[in-house]
PDB file of C-alpha atoms and ligand atoms in Angstrom:
ATOM      1  CA  MET C   1      -0.936 -16.173  25.722  1.00 53.00           C
ATOM      2  CA  LYS C   2      -1.117 -18.100  29.201  1.00 53.00           C
ATOM      3  CA  THR C   3      -3.927 -20.434  29.824  1.00 52.00           C
ATOM      4  CA  GLY C   4      -5.880 -18.185  31.958  1.00 54.00           C
ATOM      5  CA  GLU C   5      -5.603 -15.590  29.553  1.00 59.00           C
ATOM      6  CA  ILE C   6      -7.004 -18.004  26.832  1.00 58.00           C
ATOM      7  CA  LYS C   7      -9.995 -18.385  29.018  1.00 58.00           C
ATOM      8  CA  MET C   8     -10.440 -14.970  29.504  1.00 57.00           C
ATOM      9  CA  GLU C   9     -10.196 -14.061  25.720  1.00 67.00           C
ATOM     10  CA  THR C  10     -12.538 -17.032  25.086  1.00 67.00           C
ATOM     11  CA  SER C  11     -15.064 -16.140  27.170  1.00 60.00           C
ATOM     12  CA  VAL C  12     -14.783 -12.484  25.541  1.00 61.00           C
ATOM     13  CA  LEU C  13     -15.401 -14.116  22.044  1.00 72.00           C
ATOM     14  CA  GLU C  14     -18.216 -16.133  23.243  1.00 66.00           C
ATOM     15  CA  THR C  15     -20.317 -13.181  24.279  1.00 59.00           C
ATOM     16  CA  ILE C  16     -19.763 -11.335  20.994  1.00 61.00           C
ATOM     17  CA  ILE C  17     -19.935 -13.897  18.454  1.00 64.00           C
ATOM     18  CA  GLY C  18     -22.989 -15.158  17.161  1.00 70.00           C
ATOM     19  CA  GLY C  19     -24.345 -16.251  13.503  1.00 81.00           C
ATOM     20  CA  SER C  20     -22.751 -19.275  11.427  1.00 91.00           C
ATOM     21  CA  ARG C  21     -20.235 -17.828   9.357  1.00 95.00           C
ATOM     22  CA  LEU C  22     -17.294 -15.990  10.753  1.00 96.00           C
ATOM     23  CA  GLY C  23     -14.765 -13.966   8.827  1.00 97.00           C
ATOM     24  CA  ILE C  24     -11.486 -13.832  10.491  1.00 97.00           C
ATOM     25  CA  MET C  25      -9.107 -10.925   9.308  1.00 98.00           C
ATOM     26  CA  GLY C  26      -5.626 -11.708   9.763  1.00 97.00           C
ATOM     27  CA  GLY C  27      -2.976  -9.278   9.237  1.00 96.00           C
ATOM     28  CA  THR C  28       0.026  -7.377  10.916  1.00 95.00           C
ATOM     29  CA  PHE C  29      -1.882  -3.961  10.358  1.00 97.00           C
ATOM     30  CA  ASP C  30       0.930  -1.849  10.730  1.00 97.00           C
ATOM     31  CA  PRO C  31      -0.948   0.300  10.633  1.00 98.00           C
ATOM     32  CA  ILE C  32      -4.620  -0.440   9.704  1.00 98.00           C
ATOM     33  CA  HIS C  33      -5.984   1.471   6.950  1.00 98.00           C
ATOM     34  CA  TYR C  34      -9.094   1.912   4.779  1.00 98.00           C
ATOM     35  CA  GLY C  35      -8.004  -0.914   2.230  1.00 97.00           C
ATOM     36  CA  HIS C  36      -8.152  -3.332   5.429  1.00 98.00           C
ATOM     37  CA  LEU C  37     -11.532  -2.077   6.479  1.00 98.00           C
ATOM     38  CA  VAL C  38     -13.176  -1.858   3.087  1.00 97.00           C
ATOM     39  CA  ALA C  39     -11.852  -5.953   2.263  1.00 97.00           C
ATOM     40  CA  ALA C  40     -13.432  -6.613   5.526  1.00 98.00           C
ATOM     41  CA  GLU C  41     -16.942  -4.910   4.730  1.00 97.00           C
ATOM     42  CA  THR C  42     -16.595  -6.419   1.018  1.00 97.00           C
ATOM     43  CA  ALA C  43     -15.922  -9.734   2.433  1.00 97.00           C
ATOM     44  CA  ARG C  44     -18.530  -9.364   5.071  1.00 97.00           C
ATOM     45  CA  ILE C  45     -21.303  -8.410   2.340  1.00 97.00           C
ATOM     46  CA  GLU C  46     -20.112 -10.815  -0.407  1.00 96.00           C
ATOM     47  CA  LEU C  47     -19.752 -13.732   1.834  1.00 96.00           C
ATOM     48  CA  LYS C  48     -22.603 -13.016   3.787  1.00 96.00           C
ATOM     49  CA  LEU C  49     -20.541 -13.202   6.965  1.00 96.00           C
ATOM     50  CA  ASP C  50     -22.217 -12.667  10.545  1.00 95.00           C
ATOM     51  CA  LYS C  51     -19.339 -10.903  11.879  1.00 94.00           C
ATOM     52  CA  VAL C  52     -15.446 -10.043  11.288  1.00 96.00           C
ATOM     53  CA  LEU C  53     -12.927 -10.762  13.647  1.00 96.00           C
ATOM     54  CA  PHE C  54      -9.890  -8.791  13.360  1.00 97.00           C
ATOM     55  CA  ILE C  55      -6.788 -10.579  14.360  1.00 96.00           C
ATOM     56  CA  PRO C  56      -3.480  -8.659  14.670  1.00 96.00           C
ATOM     57  CA  THR C  57      -0.672 -10.984  14.309  1.00 94.00           C
ATOM     58  CA  GLY C  58       1.938 -11.290  17.487  1.00 89.00           C
ATOM     59  CA  THR C  59       5.353 -11.947  16.145  1.00 80.00           C
ATOM     60  CA  PRO C  60       4.774 -13.028  12.909  1.00 73.00           C
ATOM     61  CA  PRO C  61       6.903 -16.340  11.853  1.00 75.00           C
ATOM     62  CA  HIS C  62       7.991 -14.652   8.241  1.00 72.00           C
ATOM     63  CA  LYS C  63       9.034 -11.093  10.238  1.00 70.00           C
ATOM     64  CA  ILE C  64      11.267 -12.353  12.892  1.00 64.00           C
ATOM     65  CA  TYR C  65      14.100 -10.333  11.022  1.00 64.00           C
ATOM     66  CA  ARG C  66      11.987  -7.357  10.186  1.00 71.00           C
ATOM     67  CA  GLN C  67      10.931  -4.529  12.739  1.00 83.00           C
ATOM     68  CA  VAL C  68       7.201  -4.476  13.590  1.00 91.00           C
ATOM     69  CA  THR C  69       5.422  -1.997  15.732  1.00 94.00           C
ATOM     70  CA  ASP C  70       4.641  -3.414  19.210  1.00 93.00           C
ATOM     71  CA  ALA C  71       1.893  -5.703  18.958  1.00 93.00           C
ATOM     72  CA  HIS C  72      -0.461  -3.783  21.774  1.00 94.00           C
ATOM     73  CA  LEU C  73       0.061  -0.711  19.692  1.00 96.00           C
ATOM     74  CA  ARG C  74      -1.112  -2.320  16.403  1.00 96.00           C
ATOM     75  CA  HIS C  75      -4.007  -3.885  18.415  1.00 96.00           C
ATOM     76  CA  GLU C  76      -4.973  -0.588  19.957  1.00 97.00           C
ATOM     77  CA  MET C  77      -5.187   1.002  16.416  1.00 98.00           C
ATOM     78  CA  VAL C  78      -7.326  -1.790  15.050  1.00 98.00           C
ATOM     79  CA  GLU C  79      -9.743  -1.306  17.819  1.00 96.00           C
ATOM     80  CA  MET C  80      -9.919   2.343  17.318  1.00 97.00           C
ATOM     81  CA  ALA C  81     -10.443   1.701  13.709  1.00 98.00           C
ATOM     82  CA  ILE C  82     -13.491  -0.691  13.782  1.00 97.00           C
ATOM     83  CA  ASN C  83     -15.070   0.798  16.991  1.00 94.00           C
ATOM     84  CA  SER C  84     -17.929   2.332  15.017  1.00 94.00           C
ATOM     85  CA  ASN C  85     -18.862  -0.752  13.410  1.00 95.00           C
ATOM     86  CA  ARG C  86     -20.894  -3.594  15.413  1.00 93.00           C
ATOM     87  CA  ASN C  87     -20.094  -6.288  12.703  1.00 94.00           C
ATOM     88  CA  PHE C  88     -16.422  -6.003  13.452  1.00 95.00           C
ATOM     89  CA  LYS C  89     -14.585  -7.461  16.404  1.00 94.00           C
ATOM     90  CA  VAL C  90     -11.059  -7.320  17.330  1.00 95.00           C
ATOM     91  CA  SER C  91      -9.334 -10.155  19.554  1.00 94.00           C
ATOM     92  CA  GLY C  92      -6.179 -10.380  21.196  1.00 93.00           C
ATOM     93  CA  LEU C  93      -5.609 -13.849  20.696  1.00 91.00           C
ATOM     94  CA  GLU C  94      -2.361 -13.797  18.864  1.00 93.00           C
ATOM     95  CA  ILE C  95      -0.543 -10.742  20.524  1.00 90.00           C
ATOM     96  CA  GLU C  96       0.083 -12.231  23.875  1.00 80.00           C
ATOM     97  CA  ARG C  97       1.307 -15.735  22.624  1.00 80.00           C
ATOM     98  CA  GLU C  98       4.782 -16.135  23.039  1.00 80.00           C
ATOM     99  CA  GLY C  99       7.325 -17.065  20.052  1.00 81.00           C
ATOM    100  CA  PRO C 100       6.160 -16.956  16.609  1.00 87.00           C
ATOM    101  CA  THR C 101       2.364 -17.089  15.962  1.00 89.00           C
ATOM    102  CA  TYR C 102       1.256 -19.659  13.426  1.00 94.00           C
ATOM    103  CA  THR C 103      -2.385 -19.216  11.457  1.00 96.00           C
ATOM    104  CA  ILE C 104      -2.918 -22.955  12.291  1.00 96.00           C
ATOM    105  CA  ASP C 105      -2.774 -22.348  16.250  1.00 95.00           C
ATOM    106  CA  THR C 106      -5.167 -19.616  15.845  1.00 95.00           C
ATOM    107  CA  LEU C 107      -8.029 -21.466  13.581  1.00 97.00           C
ATOM    108  CA  ARG C 108      -7.705 -24.477  16.074  1.00 96.00           C
ATOM    109  CA  ILE C 109      -8.662 -22.602  19.092  1.00 93.00           C
ATOM    110  CA  LEU C 110     -11.442 -20.534  16.912  1.00 94.00           C
ATOM    111  CA  HIS C 111     -12.687 -23.949  15.768  1.00 95.00           C
ATOM    112  CA  ASP C 112     -13.006 -25.200  19.299  1.00 93.00           C
ATOM    113  CA  ILE C 113     -14.674 -22.356  20.310  1.00 90.00           C
ATOM    114  CA  PHE C 114     -17.113 -22.041  17.484  1.00 91.00           C
ATOM    115  CA  PRO C 115     -17.270 -25.796  16.289  1.00 91.00           C
ATOM    116  CA  GLU C 116     -20.576 -24.997  14.534  1.00 91.00           C
ATOM    117  CA  GLN C 117     -19.516 -21.856  12.511  1.00 94.00           C
ATOM    118  CA  GLU C 118     -18.071 -21.751   9.252  1.00 96.00           C
ATOM    119  CA  LEU C 119     -14.677 -20.176   9.140  1.00 97.00           C
ATOM    120  CA  PHE C 120     -13.354 -17.513   6.360  1.00 98.00           C
ATOM    121  CA  PHE C 121      -9.678 -16.832   6.845  1.00 98.00           C
ATOM    122  CA  ILE C 122      -9.158 -13.420   5.095  1.00 98.00           C
ATOM    123  CA  THR C 123      -5.944 -12.012   4.137  1.00 95.00           C
ATOM    124  CA  GLY C 124      -3.956 -10.291   1.515  1.00 93.00           C
ATOM    125  CA  THR C 125      -3.449 -12.617  -1.729  1.00 89.00           C
ATOM    126  CA  ASP C 126       0.499 -11.637  -1.149  1.00 86.00           C
ATOM    127  CA  ALA C 127       0.618 -13.010   1.746  1.00 86.00           C
ATOM    128  CA  LEU C 128      -1.399 -16.303   0.396  1.00 84.00           C
ATOM    129  CA  ARG C 129       1.392 -16.613  -2.115  1.00 82.00           C
ATOM    130  CA  GLU C 130       3.387 -18.302   0.709  1.00 85.00           C
ATOM    131  CA  LEU C 131       0.442 -20.279   2.159  1.00 87.00           C
ATOM    132  CA  LEU C 132       1.542 -23.779   1.150  1.00 84.00           C
ATOM    133  CA  THR C 133       5.008 -23.344   3.333  1.00 89.00           C
ATOM    134  CA  TRP C 134       2.977 -22.340   6.404  1.00 91.00           C
ATOM    135  CA  ARG C 135       2.532 -24.612   9.124  1.00 94.00           C
ATOM    136  CA  HIS C 136      -0.028 -27.436   8.399  1.00 94.00           C
ATOM    137  CA  PRO C 137      -1.512 -25.896   5.316  1.00 90.00           C
ATOM    138  CA  GLU C 138      -3.727 -28.801   4.568  1.00 89.00           C
ATOM    139  CA  GLU C 139      -5.660 -28.704   7.942  1.00 94.00           C
ATOM    140  CA  ILE C 140      -5.617 -24.491   7.778  1.00 95.00           C
ATOM    141  CA  ILE C 141      -7.606 -25.199   4.426  1.00 92.00           C
ATOM    142  CA  LYS C 142      -9.809 -27.833   5.933  1.00 93.00           C
ATOM    143  CA  LEU C 143     -10.300 -25.633   8.975  1.00 96.00           C
ATOM    144  CA  ALA C 144     -11.327 -22.183   7.087  1.00 97.00           C
ATOM    145  CA  ARG C 145     -12.249 -21.234   3.831  1.00 96.00           C
ATOM    146  CA  ILE C 146      -9.473 -18.940   2.349  1.00 94.00           C
ATOM    147  CA  VAL C 147     -10.059 -15.652   0.961  1.00 95.00           C
ATOM    148  CA  GLY C 148      -7.163 -13.654  -0.581  1.00 93.00           C
ATOM    149  CA  ALA C 149      -8.102  -9.941  -0.901  1.00 94.00           C
ATOM    150  CA  SER C 150      -6.266  -8.140  -3.837  1.00 91.00           C
ATOM    151  CA  ARG C 151      -5.246  -5.117  -5.220  1.00 86.00           C
ATOM    152  CA  PRO C 152      -6.660  -3.472  -8.215  1.00 81.00           C
ATOM    153  CA  GLY C 153      -4.787  -4.934 -11.280  1.00 79.00           C
ATOM    154  CA  TYR C 154      -3.345  -8.034  -9.274  1.00 77.00           C
ATOM    155  CA  ASP C 155      -4.487 -11.254 -11.128  1.00 75.00           C
ATOM    156  CA  SER C 156      -4.158 -14.038  -8.742  1.00 76.00           C
ATOM    157  CA  ARG C 157      -6.147 -16.545 -10.983  1.00 77.00           C
ATOM    158  CA  ASN C 158      -2.483 -18.179 -11.722  1.00 80.00           C
ATOM    159  CA  LEU C 159      -1.620 -18.429  -8.280  1.00 78.00           C
ATOM    160  CA  LEU C 160      -4.937 -20.112  -7.297  1.00 80.00           C
ATOM    161  CA  THR C 161      -4.997 -22.534 -10.359  1.00 83.00           C
ATOM    162  CA  LYS C 162      -1.316 -23.395  -9.379  1.00 77.00           C
ATOM    163  CA  ILE C 163      -2.485 -24.143  -5.771  1.00 80.00           C
ATOM    164  CA  ASN C 164      -5.343 -26.088  -7.179  1.00 81.00           C
ATOM    165  CA  ARG C 165      -3.591 -28.302  -9.281  1.00 83.00           C
ATOM    166  CA  ARG C 166      -0.880 -29.174  -7.176  1.00 77.00           C
ATOM    167  CA  TYR C 167      -2.664 -29.580  -4.212  1.00 78.00           C
ATOM    168  CA  PRO C 168      -6.334 -30.903  -5.187  1.00 83.00           C
ATOM    169  CA  PHE C 169      -7.681 -30.684  -1.452  1.00 79.00           C
ATOM    170  CA  THR C 170      -7.561 -26.597  -2.031  1.00 81.00           C
ATOM    171  CA  LYS C 171     -10.234 -26.912  -4.697  1.00 80.00           C
ATOM    172  CA  ASP C 172     -13.097 -24.601  -3.946  1.00 85.00           C
ATOM    173  CA  ARG C 173     -11.758 -23.605  -0.478  1.00 91.00           C
ATOM    174  CA  ILE C 174      -9.681 -20.569  -1.739  1.00 91.00           C
ATOM    175  CA  SER C 175     -11.212 -17.793  -3.516  1.00 90.00           C
ATOM    176  CA  GLU C 176     -10.010 -14.138  -4.537  1.00 89.00           C
ATOM    177  CA  LEU C 177     -11.768 -10.782  -3.634  1.00 92.00           C
ATOM    178  CA  GLU C 178     -10.788  -7.679  -5.522  1.00 89.00           C
ATOM    179  CA  VAL C 179     -10.686  -4.794  -3.309  1.00 92.00           C
ATOM    180  CA  PRO C 180      -9.806  -1.481  -5.310  1.00 88.00           C
ATOM    181  CA  ALA C 181      -9.540   0.359  -2.017  1.00 90.00           C
ATOM    182  CA  LEU C 182      -6.122  -1.801  -1.285  1.00 90.00           C
ATOM    183  CA  ALA C 183      -4.169   0.306  -3.557  1.00 91.00           C
ATOM    184  CA  ILE C 184      -3.578   1.850   0.210  1.00 96.00           C
ATOM    185  CA  SER C 185      -0.852  -0.484   1.848  1.00 95.00           C
ATOM    186  CA  SER C 186       0.709  -0.089   5.091  1.00 97.00           C
ATOM    187  CA  THR C 187       4.340  -0.059   3.525  1.00 96.00           C
ATOM    188  CA  ASP C 188       3.357   3.235   1.629  1.00 97.00           C
ATOM    189  CA  ILE C 189       2.126   4.865   4.719  1.00 98.00           C
ATOM    190  CA  ARG C 190       4.851   3.846   6.838  1.00 97.00           C
ATOM    191  CA  THR C 191       7.323   5.476   4.262  1.00 97.00           C
ATOM    192  CA  ARG C 192       5.536   8.506   3.732  1.00 98.00           C
ATOM    193  CA  VAL C 193       5.585   8.944   7.572  1.00 98.00           C
ATOM    194  CA  LYS C 194       9.307   8.306   7.464  1.00 96.00           C
ATOM    195  CA  ASN C 195       9.476  10.915   4.890  1.00 96.00           C
ATOM    196  CA  ASN C 196       7.273  13.738   6.288  1.00 96.00           C
ATOM    197  CA  LYS C 197       4.455  13.226   3.441  1.00 97.00           C
ATOM    198  CA  SER C 198       0.807  13.389   4.241  1.00 98.00           C
ATOM    199  CA  ILE C 199      -1.222  10.222   5.230  1.00 98.00           C
ATOM    200  CA  ARG C 200      -4.356  11.977   5.625  1.00 98.00           C
ATOM    201  CA  TYR C 201      -7.389  10.026   3.983  1.00 97.00           C
ATOM    202  CA  LEU C 202      -5.404   6.825   3.873  1.00 98.00           C
ATOM    203  CA  LEU C 203      -6.750   5.782   7.062  1.00 98.00           C
ATOM    204  CA  PRO C 204      -9.096   6.854  10.023  1.00 98.00           C
ATOM    205  CA  ASP C 205      -8.076  10.358  11.170  1.00 98.00           C
ATOM    206  CA  GLU C 206      -7.836   9.035  14.736  1.00 98.00           C
ATOM    207  CA  ILE C 207      -5.204   6.905  13.589  1.00 98.00           C
ATOM    208  CA  ARG C 208      -3.347   9.274  12.044  1.00 98.00           C
ATOM    209  CA  LEU C 209      -3.049  11.122  15.069  1.00 98.00           C
ATOM    210  CA  PHE C 210      -2.174   8.319  17.023  1.00 98.00           C
ATOM    211  CA  ILE C 211       0.734   7.415  14.794  1.00 98.00           C
ATOM    212  CA  LYS C 212       1.744  11.230  15.196  1.00 97.00           C
ATOM    213  CA  ASP C 213       1.173  11.105  19.120  1.00 98.00           C
ATOM    214  CA  ASN C 214       3.344   7.607  19.305  1.00 97.00           C
ATOM    215  CA  LYS C 215       6.110   9.042  16.902  1.00 96.00           C
ATOM    216  CA  LEU C 216       5.368   5.680  14.942  1.00 97.00           C
ATOM    217  CA  TYR C 217       7.345   5.157  11.644  1.00 96.00           C
ATOM    218  CA  GLN C 218       9.596   7.772  12.127  1.00 93.00           C
ATOM    219  CA  ASN C 219      12.812   6.221  12.326  1.00 78.00           C
ATOM    220  CA  LYS C 220      15.207   6.691   9.491  1.00 59.00           C
TER     221      LYS C 220
HETATM  222  P1  NAP H 301       2.361  -9.274   4.870  1.00 68.27           P
HETATM  223  O1  NAP H 301       3.252 -10.071   4.205  1.00 68.27           O
HETATM  224  O2  NAP H 301       2.407  -8.203   5.652  1.00 68.27           O
HETATM  225  O3  NAP H 301       1.257  -8.810   3.796  1.00 68.27           O
HETATM  226  C1  NAP H 301       0.922  -9.394   2.510  1.00 68.27           C
HETATM  227  C2  NAP H 301       0.239  -8.281   1.860  1.00 68.27           C
HETATM  228  O4  NAP H 301      -0.798  -8.594   1.911  1.00 68.27           O
HETATM  229  C3  NAP H 301       0.681  -7.066   1.646  1.00 68.27           C
HETATM  230  O5  NAP H 301       0.467  -6.326   0.732  1.00 68.27           O
HETATM  231  C4  NAP H 301      -0.659  -6.446   2.847  1.00 68.27           C
HETATM  232  O6  NAP H 301      -0.660  -5.164   2.530  1.00 68.27           O
HETATM  233  C5  NAP H 301      -1.585  -7.422   2.540  1.00 68.27           C
HETATM  234  N1  NAP H 301      -2.545  -7.739   3.744  1.00 68.27           N
HETATM  235  C6  NAP H 301      -2.190  -8.481   4.783  1.00 68.27           C
HETATM  236  N2  NAP H 301      -3.310  -8.452   5.272  1.00 68.27           N
HETATM  237  C7  NAP H 301      -4.444  -8.308   4.862  1.00 68.27           C
HETATM  238  C8  NAP H 301      -5.656  -8.177   5.208  1.00 68.27           C
HETATM  239  N3  NAP H 301      -6.216  -8.832   6.250  1.00 68.27           N
HETATM  240  N4  NAP H 301      -6.499  -7.665   4.086  1.00 68.27           N
HETATM  241  C9  NAP H 301      -6.014  -7.380   2.964  1.00 68.27           C
HETATM  242  N5  NAP H 301      -4.603  -6.896   2.774  1.00 68.27           N
HETATM  243  C10 NAP H 301      -3.927  -7.611   3.450  1.00 68.27           C
HETATM  244  O7  NAP H 301       1.096 -10.313   5.704  1.00 68.27           O
HETATM  245  P2  NAP H 301       0.742 -10.210   7.227  1.00 68.27           P
HETATM  246  O8  NAP H 301       0.072  -9.207   7.398  1.00 68.27           O
HETATM  247  O9  NAP H 301       2.193 -10.621   8.026  1.00 68.27           O
HETATM  248  O10 NAP H 301       0.323 -11.745   7.383  1.00 68.27           O
HETATM  249  C11 NAP H 301      -0.916 -12.144   6.869  1.00 68.27           C
HETATM  250  C12 NAP H 301      -1.776 -13.239   7.616  1.00 68.27           C
HETATM  251  O11 NAP H 301      -1.073 -14.214   7.334  1.00 68.27           O
HETATM  252  C13 NAP H 301      -1.740 -12.989   9.068  1.00 68.27           C
HETATM  253  O12 NAP H 301      -2.689 -13.551   9.781  1.00 68.27           O
HETATM  254  C14 NAP H 301      -0.303 -13.790   9.659  1.00 68.27           C
HETATM  255  O13 NAP H 301      -0.657 -14.509  10.841  1.00 68.27           O
HETATM  256  C15 NAP H 301      -0.733 -14.899   8.529  1.00 68.27           C
HETATM  257  N6  NAP H 301       0.584 -15.739   8.273  1.00 68.27           N
HETATM  258  C16 NAP H 301       0.587 -16.882   8.767  1.00 68.27           C
HETATM  259  C17 NAP H 301       2.206 -17.796   8.741  1.00 68.27           C
HETATM  260  C18 NAP H 301       2.004 -19.004   9.167  1.00 68.27           C
HETATM  261  O14 NAP H 301       1.172 -19.645   9.890  1.00 68.27           O
HETATM  262  N7  NAP H 301       3.276 -19.710   9.066  1.00 68.27           N
HETATM  263  C19 NAP H 301       3.073 -17.027   7.681  1.00 68.27           C
HETATM  264  C20 NAP H 301       2.983 -15.951   7.184  1.00 68.27           C
HETATM  265  C21 NAP H 301       1.648 -15.177   7.479  1.00 68.27           C
HETATM  266  P3  NAP H 301      -0.487  -4.264   3.819  1.00 68.27           P
HETATM  267  O15 NAP H 301       0.583  -4.208   4.163  1.00 68.27           O
HETATM  268  O16 NAP H 301      -1.401  -2.892   3.325  1.00 68.27           O
HETATM  269  O17 NAP H 301      -1.571  -4.749   4.853  1.00 68.27           O
END
């Protein structure tokens, strides 16, 4: 994202965000589904968040070699999915940024804009397995509390204990949120589309039709 665009995005964010606890929902959202929406709503209620800001990734550093749907299409799907919830917002902060998008850069920007807000970075527990290999993990964990949304049956206690033991600075800064609806997964949805299987009821119907109209995930 260029400087002018960051300023514009910043002013958009400033007008929409209030309160003292801000959830940041980080993900590729390829596509967004009910599991993500329930995870965000569960986090909002359990962690008493004022708002949850969805930030679709631009070029995820760990997916340089995997084909990811165009960021603007993923952003549009998120926008449609959260449209009816005034507590959910979406930001294009990452999608216009050139090169790989690192979480630390996003958190630094958000911390500058909202210095008084406590930030909660919410993402899949699977993604957090690699957290300590991300750029500047220590600073990430200082800037935001980390929340791992886990699928049913996924026990992340070992992972969290291991991280806490090895890196004492992470103590009390990383937590788990079990979200039964995360039995739904973007990978499964993409595979279903590819194999001509139904994705009805796994995600909002508008998104299902958007996927169909834009012929997403069809290539064999
Ligand atoms: P991923 O590897 O695609 O996802 C890993 C798992 O977590 C998948 O099972 C995924 O399920 C789930 N997941 C992802 N986001 C979720 C969310 N917000 N809520 C619930 N489950 C979620 O991970 P990703 O989506 O690309 O990246 C996750 C976040 O980590 C992004 O914000 C990304 O920028 C950040 N990240 C940063 C770095 C770095 O700074 N170096 C490196 C890697 C990731 P679905 O497939 O169903 O979503």
